[in-house]
Tab-separated table of C-alpha atoms (C1' of nucleotides) in Angstrom:
chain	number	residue	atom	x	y	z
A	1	UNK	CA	-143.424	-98.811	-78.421
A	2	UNK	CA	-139.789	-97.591	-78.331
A	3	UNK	CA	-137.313	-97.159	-80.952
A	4	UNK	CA	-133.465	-98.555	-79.741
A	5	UNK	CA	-130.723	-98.799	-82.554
A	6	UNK	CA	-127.643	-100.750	-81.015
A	7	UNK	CA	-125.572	-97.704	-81.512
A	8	UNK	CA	-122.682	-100.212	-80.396
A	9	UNK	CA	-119.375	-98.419	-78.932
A	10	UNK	CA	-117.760	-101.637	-81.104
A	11	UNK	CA	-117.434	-99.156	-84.420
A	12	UNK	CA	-117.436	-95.571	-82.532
A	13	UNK	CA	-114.056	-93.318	-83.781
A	14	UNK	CA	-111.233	-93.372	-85.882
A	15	UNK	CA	-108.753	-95.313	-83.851
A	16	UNK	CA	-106.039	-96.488	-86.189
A	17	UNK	CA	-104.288	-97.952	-83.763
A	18	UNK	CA	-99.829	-98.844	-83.902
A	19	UNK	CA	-101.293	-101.941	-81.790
A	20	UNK	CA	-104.318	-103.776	-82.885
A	21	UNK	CA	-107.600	-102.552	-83.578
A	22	UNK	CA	-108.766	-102.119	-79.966
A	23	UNK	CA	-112.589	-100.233	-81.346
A	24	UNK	CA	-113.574	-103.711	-81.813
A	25	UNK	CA	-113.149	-105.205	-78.871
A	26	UNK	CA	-115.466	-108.001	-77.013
A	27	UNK	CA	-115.629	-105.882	-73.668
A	28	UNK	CA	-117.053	-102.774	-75.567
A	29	UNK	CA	-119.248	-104.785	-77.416
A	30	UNK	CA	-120.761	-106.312	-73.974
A	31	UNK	CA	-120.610	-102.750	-72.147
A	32	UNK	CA	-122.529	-101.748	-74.702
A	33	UNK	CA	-125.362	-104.273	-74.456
A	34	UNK	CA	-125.012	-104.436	-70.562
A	35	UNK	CA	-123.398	-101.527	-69.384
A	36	UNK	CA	-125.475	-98.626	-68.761
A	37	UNK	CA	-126.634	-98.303	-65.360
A	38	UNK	CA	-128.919	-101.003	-63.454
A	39	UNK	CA	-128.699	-103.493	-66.145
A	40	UNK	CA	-126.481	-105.681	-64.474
A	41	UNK	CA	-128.644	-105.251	-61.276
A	42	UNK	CA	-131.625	-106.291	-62.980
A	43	UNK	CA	-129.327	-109.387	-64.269
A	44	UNK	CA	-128.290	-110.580	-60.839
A	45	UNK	CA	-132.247	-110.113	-59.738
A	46	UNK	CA	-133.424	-112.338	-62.913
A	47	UNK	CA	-130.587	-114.885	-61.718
A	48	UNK	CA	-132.115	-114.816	-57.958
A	49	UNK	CA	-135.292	-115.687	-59.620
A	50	UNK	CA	-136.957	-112.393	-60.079
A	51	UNK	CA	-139.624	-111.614	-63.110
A	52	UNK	CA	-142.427	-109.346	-62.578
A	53	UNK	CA	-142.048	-105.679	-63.180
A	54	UNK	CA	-143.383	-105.116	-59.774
A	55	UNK	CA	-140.415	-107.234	-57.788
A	56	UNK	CA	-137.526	-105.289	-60.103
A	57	UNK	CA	-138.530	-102.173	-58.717
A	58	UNK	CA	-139.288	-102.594	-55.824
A	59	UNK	CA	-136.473	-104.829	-55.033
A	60	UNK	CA	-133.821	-102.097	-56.623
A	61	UNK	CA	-135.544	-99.239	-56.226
A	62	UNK	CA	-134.730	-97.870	-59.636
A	63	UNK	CA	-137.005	-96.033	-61.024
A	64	UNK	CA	-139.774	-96.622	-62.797
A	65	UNK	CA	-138.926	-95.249	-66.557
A	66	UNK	CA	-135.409	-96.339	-65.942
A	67	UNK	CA	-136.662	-99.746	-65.252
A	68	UNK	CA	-138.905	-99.815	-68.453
A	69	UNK	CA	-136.131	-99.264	-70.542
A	70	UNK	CA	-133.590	-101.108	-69.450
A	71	UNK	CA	-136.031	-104.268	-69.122
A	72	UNK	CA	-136.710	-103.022	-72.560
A	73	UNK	CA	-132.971	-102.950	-73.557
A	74	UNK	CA	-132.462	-106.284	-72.481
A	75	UNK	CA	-135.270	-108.100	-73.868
A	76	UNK	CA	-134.308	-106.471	-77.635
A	77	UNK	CA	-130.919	-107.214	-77.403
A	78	UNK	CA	-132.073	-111.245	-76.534
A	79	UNK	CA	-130.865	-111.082	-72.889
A	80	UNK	CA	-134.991	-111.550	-71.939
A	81	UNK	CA	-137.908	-112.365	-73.138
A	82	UNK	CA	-141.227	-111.182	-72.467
A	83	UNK	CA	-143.245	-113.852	-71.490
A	84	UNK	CA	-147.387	-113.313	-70.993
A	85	UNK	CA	-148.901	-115.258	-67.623
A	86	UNK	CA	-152.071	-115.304	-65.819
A	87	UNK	CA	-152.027	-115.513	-62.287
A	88	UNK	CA	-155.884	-116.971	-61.341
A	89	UNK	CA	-158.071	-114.107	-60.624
A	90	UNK	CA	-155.902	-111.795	-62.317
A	91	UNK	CA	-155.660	-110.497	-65.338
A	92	UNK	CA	-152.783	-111.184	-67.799
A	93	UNK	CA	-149.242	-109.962	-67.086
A	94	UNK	CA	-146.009	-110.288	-68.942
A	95	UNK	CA	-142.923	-111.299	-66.873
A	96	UNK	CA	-139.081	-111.366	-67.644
A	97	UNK	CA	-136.800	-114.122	-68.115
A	98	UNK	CA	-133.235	-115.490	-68.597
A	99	UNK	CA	-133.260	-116.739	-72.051
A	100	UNK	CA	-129.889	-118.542	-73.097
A	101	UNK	CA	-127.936	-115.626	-74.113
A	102	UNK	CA	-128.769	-114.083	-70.539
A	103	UNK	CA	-128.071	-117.148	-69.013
A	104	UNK	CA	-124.469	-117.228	-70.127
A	105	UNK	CA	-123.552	-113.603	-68.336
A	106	UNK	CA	-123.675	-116.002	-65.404
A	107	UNK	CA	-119.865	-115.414	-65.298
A	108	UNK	CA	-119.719	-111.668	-65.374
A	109	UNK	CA	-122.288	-111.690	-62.388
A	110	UNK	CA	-119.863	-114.097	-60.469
A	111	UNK	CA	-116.632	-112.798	-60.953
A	112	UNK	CA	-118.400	-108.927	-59.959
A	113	UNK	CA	-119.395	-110.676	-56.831
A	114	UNK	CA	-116.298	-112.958	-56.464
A	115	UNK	CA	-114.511	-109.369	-56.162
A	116	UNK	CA	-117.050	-106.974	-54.379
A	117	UNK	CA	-116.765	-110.726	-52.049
A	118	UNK	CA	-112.864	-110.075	-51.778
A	119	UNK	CA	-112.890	-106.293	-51.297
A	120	UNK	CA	-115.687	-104.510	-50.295
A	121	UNK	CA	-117.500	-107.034	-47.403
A	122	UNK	CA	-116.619	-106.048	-43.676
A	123	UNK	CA	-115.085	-108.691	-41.761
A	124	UNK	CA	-115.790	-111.533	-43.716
A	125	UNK	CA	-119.888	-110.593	-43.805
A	126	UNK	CA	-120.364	-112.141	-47.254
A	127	UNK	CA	-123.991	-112.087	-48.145
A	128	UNK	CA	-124.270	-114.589	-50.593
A	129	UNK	CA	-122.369	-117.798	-51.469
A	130	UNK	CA	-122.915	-119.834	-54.312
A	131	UNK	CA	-122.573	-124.032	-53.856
A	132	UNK	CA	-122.569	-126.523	-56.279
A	133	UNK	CA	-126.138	-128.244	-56.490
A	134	UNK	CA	-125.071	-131.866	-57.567
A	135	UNK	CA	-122.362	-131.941	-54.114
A	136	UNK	CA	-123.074	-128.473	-52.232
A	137	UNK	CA	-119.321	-127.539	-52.065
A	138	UNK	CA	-118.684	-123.708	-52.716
A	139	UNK	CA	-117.545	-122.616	-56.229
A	140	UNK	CA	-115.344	-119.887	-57.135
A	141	UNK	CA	-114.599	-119.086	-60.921
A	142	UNK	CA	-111.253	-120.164	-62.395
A	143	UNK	CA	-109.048	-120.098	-65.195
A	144	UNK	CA	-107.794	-123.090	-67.011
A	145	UNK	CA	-106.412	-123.675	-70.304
A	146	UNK	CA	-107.080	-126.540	-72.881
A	147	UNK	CA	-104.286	-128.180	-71.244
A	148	UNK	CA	-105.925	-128.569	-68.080
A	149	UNK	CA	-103.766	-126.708	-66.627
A	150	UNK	CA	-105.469	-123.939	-63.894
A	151	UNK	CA	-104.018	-120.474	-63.971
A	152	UNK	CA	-103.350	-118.732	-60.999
A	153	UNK	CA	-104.030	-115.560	-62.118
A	154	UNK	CA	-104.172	-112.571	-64.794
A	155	UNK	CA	-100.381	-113.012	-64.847
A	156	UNK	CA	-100.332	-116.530	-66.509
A	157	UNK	CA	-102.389	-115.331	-69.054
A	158	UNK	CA	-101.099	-113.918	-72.607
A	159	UNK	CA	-103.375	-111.773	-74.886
A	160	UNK	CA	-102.833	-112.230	-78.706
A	161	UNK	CA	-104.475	-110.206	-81.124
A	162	UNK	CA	-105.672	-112.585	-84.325
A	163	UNK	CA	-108.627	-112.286	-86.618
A	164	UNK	CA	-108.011	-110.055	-90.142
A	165	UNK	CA	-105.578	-106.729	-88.530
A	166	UNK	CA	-103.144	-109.076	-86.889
B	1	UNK	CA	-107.622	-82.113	-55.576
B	2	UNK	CA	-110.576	-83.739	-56.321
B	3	UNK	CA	-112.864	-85.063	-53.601
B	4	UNK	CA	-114.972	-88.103	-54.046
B	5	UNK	CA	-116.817	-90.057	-51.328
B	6	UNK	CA	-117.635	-93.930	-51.890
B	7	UNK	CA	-121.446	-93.226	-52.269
B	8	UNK	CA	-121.480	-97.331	-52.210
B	9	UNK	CA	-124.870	-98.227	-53.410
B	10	UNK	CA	-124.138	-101.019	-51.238
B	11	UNK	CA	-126.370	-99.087	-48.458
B	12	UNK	CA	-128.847	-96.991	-50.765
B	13	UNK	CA	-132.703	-97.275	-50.517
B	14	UNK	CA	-134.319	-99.044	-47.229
B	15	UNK	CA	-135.565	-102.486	-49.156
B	16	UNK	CA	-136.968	-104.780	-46.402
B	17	UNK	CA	-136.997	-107.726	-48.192
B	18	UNK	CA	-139.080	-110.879	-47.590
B	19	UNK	CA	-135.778	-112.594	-49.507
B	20	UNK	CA	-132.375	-111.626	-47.741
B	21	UNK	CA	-131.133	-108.404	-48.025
B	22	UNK	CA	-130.245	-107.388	-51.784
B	23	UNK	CA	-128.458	-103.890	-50.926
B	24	UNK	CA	-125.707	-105.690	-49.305
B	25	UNK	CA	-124.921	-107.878	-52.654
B	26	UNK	CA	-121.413	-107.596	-53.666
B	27	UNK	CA	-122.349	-107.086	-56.965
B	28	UNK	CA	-123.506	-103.809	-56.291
B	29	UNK	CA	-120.918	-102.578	-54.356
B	30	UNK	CA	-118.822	-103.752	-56.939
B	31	UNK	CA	-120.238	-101.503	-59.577
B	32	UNK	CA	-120.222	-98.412	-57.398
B	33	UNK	CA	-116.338	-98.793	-57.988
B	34	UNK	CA	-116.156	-99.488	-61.650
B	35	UNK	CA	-119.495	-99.579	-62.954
B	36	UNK	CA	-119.248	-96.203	-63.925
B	37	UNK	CA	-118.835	-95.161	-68.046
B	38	UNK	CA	-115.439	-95.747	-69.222
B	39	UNK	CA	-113.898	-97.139	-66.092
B	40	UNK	CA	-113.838	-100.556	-68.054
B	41	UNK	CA	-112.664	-99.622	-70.579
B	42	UNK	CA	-110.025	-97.944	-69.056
B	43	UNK	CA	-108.926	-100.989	-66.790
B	44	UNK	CA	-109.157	-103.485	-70.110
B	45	UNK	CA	-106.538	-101.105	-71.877
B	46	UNK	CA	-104.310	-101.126	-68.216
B	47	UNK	CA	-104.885	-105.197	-68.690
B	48	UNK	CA	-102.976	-104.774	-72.552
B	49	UNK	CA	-100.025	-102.956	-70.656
B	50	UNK	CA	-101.779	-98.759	-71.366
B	51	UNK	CA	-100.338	-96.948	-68.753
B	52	UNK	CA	-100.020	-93.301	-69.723
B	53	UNK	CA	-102.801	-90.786	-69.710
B	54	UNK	CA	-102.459	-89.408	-73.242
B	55	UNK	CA	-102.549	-93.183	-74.403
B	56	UNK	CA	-105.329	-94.025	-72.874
B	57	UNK	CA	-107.568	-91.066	-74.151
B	58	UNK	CA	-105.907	-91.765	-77.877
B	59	UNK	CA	-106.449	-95.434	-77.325
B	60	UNK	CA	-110.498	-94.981	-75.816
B	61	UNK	CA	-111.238	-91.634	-77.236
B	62	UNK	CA	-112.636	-90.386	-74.353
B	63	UNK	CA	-113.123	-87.306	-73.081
B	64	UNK	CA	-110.065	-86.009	-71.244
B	65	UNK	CA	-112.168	-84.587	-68.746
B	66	UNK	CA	-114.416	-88.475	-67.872
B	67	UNK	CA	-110.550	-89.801	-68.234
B	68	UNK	CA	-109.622	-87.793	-65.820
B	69	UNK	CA	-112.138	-88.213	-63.378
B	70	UNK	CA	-112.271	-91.908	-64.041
B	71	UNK	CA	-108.436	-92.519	-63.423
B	72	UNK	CA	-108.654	-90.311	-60.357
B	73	UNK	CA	-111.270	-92.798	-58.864
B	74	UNK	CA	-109.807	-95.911	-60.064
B	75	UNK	CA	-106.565	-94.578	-58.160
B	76	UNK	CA	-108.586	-93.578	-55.216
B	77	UNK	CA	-110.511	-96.807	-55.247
B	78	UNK	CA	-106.883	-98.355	-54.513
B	79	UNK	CA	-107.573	-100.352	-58.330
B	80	UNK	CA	-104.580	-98.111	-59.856
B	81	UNK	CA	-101.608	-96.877	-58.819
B	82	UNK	CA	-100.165	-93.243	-59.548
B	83	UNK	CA	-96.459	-93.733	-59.843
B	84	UNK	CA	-93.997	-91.129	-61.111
B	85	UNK	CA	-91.510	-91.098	-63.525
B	86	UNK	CA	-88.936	-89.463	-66.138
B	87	UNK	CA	-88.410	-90.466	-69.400
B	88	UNK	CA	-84.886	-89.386	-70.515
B	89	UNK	CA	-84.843	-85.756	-71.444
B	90	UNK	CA	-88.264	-85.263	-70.279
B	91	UNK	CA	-89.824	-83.807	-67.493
B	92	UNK	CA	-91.230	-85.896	-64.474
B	93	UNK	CA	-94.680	-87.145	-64.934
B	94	UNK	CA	-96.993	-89.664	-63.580
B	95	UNK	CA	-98.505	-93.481	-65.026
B	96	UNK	CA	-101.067	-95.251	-64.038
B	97	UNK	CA	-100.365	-99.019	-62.756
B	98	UNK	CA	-102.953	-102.026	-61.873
B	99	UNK	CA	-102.484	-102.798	-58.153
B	100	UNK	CA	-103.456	-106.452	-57.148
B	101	UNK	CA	-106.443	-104.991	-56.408
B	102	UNK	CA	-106.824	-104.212	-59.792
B	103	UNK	CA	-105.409	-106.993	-61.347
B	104	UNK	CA	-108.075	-109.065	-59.477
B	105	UNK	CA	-110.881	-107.690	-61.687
B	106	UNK	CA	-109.199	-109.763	-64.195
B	107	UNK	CA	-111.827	-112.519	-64.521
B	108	UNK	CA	-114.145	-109.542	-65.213
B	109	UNK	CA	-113.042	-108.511	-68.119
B	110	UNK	CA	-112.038	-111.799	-69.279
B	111	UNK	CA	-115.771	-112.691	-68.363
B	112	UNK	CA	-117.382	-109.619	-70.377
B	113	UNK	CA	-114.755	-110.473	-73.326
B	114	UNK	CA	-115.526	-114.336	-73.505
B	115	UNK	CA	-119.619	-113.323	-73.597
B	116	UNK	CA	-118.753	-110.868	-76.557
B	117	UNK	CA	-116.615	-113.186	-78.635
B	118	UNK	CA	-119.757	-115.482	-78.139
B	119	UNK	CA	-122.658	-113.145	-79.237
B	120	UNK	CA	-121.405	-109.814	-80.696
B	121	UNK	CA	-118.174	-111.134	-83.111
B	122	UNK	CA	-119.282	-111.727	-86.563
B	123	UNK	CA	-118.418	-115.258	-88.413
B	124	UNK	CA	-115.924	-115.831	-85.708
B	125	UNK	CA	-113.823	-112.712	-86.177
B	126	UNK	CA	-112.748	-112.604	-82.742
B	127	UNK	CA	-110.462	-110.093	-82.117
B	128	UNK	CA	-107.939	-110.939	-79.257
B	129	UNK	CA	-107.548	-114.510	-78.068
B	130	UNK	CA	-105.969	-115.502	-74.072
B	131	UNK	CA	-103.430	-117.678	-73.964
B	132	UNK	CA	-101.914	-119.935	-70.705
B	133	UNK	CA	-98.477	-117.457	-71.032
B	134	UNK	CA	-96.994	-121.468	-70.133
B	135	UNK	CA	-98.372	-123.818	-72.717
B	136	UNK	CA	-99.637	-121.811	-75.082
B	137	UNK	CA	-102.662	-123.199	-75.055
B	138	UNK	CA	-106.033	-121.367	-75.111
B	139	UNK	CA	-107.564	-120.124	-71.656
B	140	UNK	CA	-111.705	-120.122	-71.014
B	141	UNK	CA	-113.385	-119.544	-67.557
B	142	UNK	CA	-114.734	-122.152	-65.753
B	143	UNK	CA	-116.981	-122.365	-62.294
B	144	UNK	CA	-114.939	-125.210	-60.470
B	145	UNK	CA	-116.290	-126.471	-57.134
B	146	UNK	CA	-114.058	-127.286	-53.352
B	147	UNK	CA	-114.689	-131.072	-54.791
B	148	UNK	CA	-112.933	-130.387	-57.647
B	149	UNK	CA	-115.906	-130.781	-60.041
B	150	UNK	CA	-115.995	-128.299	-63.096
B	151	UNK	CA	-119.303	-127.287	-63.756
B	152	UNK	CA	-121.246	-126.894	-66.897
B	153	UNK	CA	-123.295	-123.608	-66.199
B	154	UNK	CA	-125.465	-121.446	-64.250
B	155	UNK	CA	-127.804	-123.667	-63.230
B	156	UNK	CA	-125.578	-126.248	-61.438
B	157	UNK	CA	-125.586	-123.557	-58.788
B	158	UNK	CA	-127.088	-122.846	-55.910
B	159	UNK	CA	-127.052	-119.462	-54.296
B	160	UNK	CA	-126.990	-119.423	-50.548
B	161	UNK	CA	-127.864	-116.289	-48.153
B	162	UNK	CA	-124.929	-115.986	-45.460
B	163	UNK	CA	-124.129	-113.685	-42.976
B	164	UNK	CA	-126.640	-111.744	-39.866
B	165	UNK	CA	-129.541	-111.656	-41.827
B	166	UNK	CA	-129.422	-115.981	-42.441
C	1	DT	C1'	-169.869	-97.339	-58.723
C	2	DC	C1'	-165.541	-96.626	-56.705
C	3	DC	C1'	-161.243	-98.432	-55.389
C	4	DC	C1'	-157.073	-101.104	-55.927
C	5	DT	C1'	-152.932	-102.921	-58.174
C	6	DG	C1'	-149.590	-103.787	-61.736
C	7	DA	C1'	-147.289	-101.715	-65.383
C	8	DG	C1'	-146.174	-98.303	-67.404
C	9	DT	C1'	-145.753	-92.928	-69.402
C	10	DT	C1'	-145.067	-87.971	-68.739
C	11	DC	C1'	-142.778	-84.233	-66.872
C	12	DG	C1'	-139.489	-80.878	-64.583
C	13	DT	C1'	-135.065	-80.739	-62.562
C	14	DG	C1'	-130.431	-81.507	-62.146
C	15	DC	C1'	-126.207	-84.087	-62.711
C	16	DG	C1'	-122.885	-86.047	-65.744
C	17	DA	C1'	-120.928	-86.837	-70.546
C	18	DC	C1'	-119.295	-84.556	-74.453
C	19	DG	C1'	-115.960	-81.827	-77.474
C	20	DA	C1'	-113.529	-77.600	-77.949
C	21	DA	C1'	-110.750	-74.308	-76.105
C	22	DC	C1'	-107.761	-72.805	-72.571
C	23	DT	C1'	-103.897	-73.427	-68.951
C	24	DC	C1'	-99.841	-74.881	-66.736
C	25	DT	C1'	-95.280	-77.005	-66.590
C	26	DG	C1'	-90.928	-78.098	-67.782
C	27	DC	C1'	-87.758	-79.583	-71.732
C	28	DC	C1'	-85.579	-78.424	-76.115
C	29	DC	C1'	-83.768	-75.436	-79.760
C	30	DT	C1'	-81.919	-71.247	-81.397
D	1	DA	C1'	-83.423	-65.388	-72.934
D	2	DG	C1'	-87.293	-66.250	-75.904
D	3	DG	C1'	-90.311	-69.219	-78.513
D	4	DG	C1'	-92.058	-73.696	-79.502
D	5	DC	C1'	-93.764	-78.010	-78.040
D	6	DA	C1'	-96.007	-81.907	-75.653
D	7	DG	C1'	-98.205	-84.119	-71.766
D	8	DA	C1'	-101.704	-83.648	-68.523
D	9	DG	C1'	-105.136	-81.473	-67.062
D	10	DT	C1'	-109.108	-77.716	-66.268
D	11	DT	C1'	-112.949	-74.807	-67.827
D	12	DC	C1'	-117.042	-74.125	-70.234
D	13	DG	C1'	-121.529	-74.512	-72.822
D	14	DT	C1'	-124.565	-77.887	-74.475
D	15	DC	C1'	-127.174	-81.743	-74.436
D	16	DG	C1'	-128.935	-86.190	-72.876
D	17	DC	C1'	-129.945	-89.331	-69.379
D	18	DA	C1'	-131.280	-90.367	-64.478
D	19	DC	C1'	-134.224	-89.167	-60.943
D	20	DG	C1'	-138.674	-88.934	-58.287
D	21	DA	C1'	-143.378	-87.514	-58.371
D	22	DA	C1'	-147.483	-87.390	-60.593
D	23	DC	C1'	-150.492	-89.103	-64.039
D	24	DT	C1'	-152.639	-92.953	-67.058
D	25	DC	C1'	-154.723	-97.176	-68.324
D	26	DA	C1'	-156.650	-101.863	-67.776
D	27	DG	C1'	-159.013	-105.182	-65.413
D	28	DG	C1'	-160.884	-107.382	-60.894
D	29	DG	C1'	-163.174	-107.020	-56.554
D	30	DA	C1'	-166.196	-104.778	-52.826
DNA sequence: TCCCTGAGTTCGTGCGACGAACTCTGCCCT
DNA sequence: AGGGCAGAGTTCGTCGCACGAACTCAGGGA
C-alpha cells in the first residue's frame, strides 16, 4: 500500500557536540513521529471523538492525499489503529482510533491549547475548556516533582543530561 | 526586512460544523506560530540556554536560510527576543532570548520530551532528565484539577465548548 | 441500470526545504 | 593600509511535499 521508513531526525548529522549529544533528543524523536503538518490536528480531532475518514476531512479541510498519509503515518507508527465496522445497510468501513500510545500525547495537545488559550484567544473567547469528569472543576497541566512539590514554571526546572555521553 | 503576516489557520476554510466550531481551537492557532519545521527545535535548544545564531545552526544543523526565517518569526511572533550585544574585542551583534511568552511553551516541549523518553528511547537510554532546580528531585507533568485532584489521564476529562458559539 | 457515497489515488502546479556558494561587516594582525 | 577572519545572513538551483481538482473503485439503493 505505501512504503514509510521512520527516517527519524533522532540519528540525522554529525553533531559532536562540547555539550551533550543533543541528535538524540526526545523532542526530535516525537517531531518526527508527529510533526509534519496536520498530524497533530488529526490528534486533537481523534481526542474530540472523531474516526471516519469522511469527518477528518471534512472537519479540517486537509486534503485528501495529505489526509491518507498522515492517517497512514500515524497508524504505522502505533498512534492508530485501523479498525473495520459496519454501519447497518452499509457496507464495511475502517475507522481510526486512539490506541494507548496515542492516548498518552494527551499532554502535548493540552499544553498547545493551554498556550494558543493564553495567547492567541481575543478577549477571553476561549473555545474549549477541559473539566475534570469525576468533580467537573477545570484542569490546567502542571509541573510537580517526586517531592510533591508543584513548580511554578520552566524556571524551577533543571535539565541534566545522563544516559551513556554524560 | 522580511515581511510575514500571521496567516493564523485559526480562520482558514468555512467548516460549519454540527459540533462547535473547530477553526477557532487553540491548538491550531498555536501551530500556525511554531508548528512550522525547525521552530521546535529551535525553541528546545533556547530552553538548554542556545542563544546565538551560529550555535544554533551548528547545534540543529539546519539550513541557515530555514534558521533564519524561523528565528525571524519566532522574534516576530513576540516568542524571542533580538537583543544586541558585544563580546570584548568583537563587533556588535545580536542573540536571540525566550520572552515569557516563550518560556510559556515550556510544558510543550517538556510534554513532546516526556512522550519520547516513553516510546522512542531504547532500554531506557533517556537522554536528558528535568529536575525541581529546589529539591533535586525528578519533575513529570501532571493534569491537576481547581479541586486539587491530580488526574490519571486523558480520559478523566471532559472537554467543554465555551464561548458565542455555546 | 444508473446514481450516490465513502475512501481513496493520480496529477499538475507551486511553495518551501535543502546545501553550496556568495556577500557584507567590522575586528585583528602585520 | 591591506589582508585575513568570523558571524550572520542572502542568493540560487534543485527537489520534494502540499495543494486542489479530477478520476477510480466498491457496494447499496432507486
Amino acid at each position: 500500500m505505501r512504503v514509510r521508513q521512520v527516517n527519524s531526525a533522532r540519528y540525522a548529522g554529525a553533531v559532536s557536540e562540547a555539550l551533550w549529544d543533543r541528535s538524540r533528543c526526545s523532542v526530535a524523536g516525537t517531531l518526527a513521529v508527529i510533526g509534519e503538518k496536520w498530524s497533530l490536528l488529526v490528534l486533537r480531532e481523534a481526542f474530540l471523538g472523531v474516526r471516519r475518514f469522511a469527518d477528518f476531512q471534512r472537519v479540517l479541510g486537509a486534503p485528501r492525499a495529505v489526509l491518507t498519509d498522515r492517517l497512514a503515518t500515524l497508524v504505522d507508527q502505533g498512534v492508530l489503529r485501523r479498525v473495520p465496522y459496519q454501519a447497518p445497510g452499509e457496507r464495511q468501513r475502517h475507522e481510526y482510533r486512539l490506541t494507548q500510545k496515542g492516548i498518552d500525547l494527551h499532554p502535548v495537545l493540552v499544553a498547545l491549547m493551554a498556550w494558543g488559550d493564553r495567547y492567541l484567544a481575543e478577549d477571553d473567547d476561549v473555545p474549549l475548556e477541559l473539566r475534570h469528569r469525576d468533580c467537573g472543576e477545570p484542569v490546567h497541566l502542571a509541573l510537580v516533582c517526586d517531592a510533591g512539590h508543584e513548580l511554578s514554571g520552566a524556571r524551577e526546572v533543571r535539565p541534566v543530561p545522563r544516559g551513556p555521553g554524560a
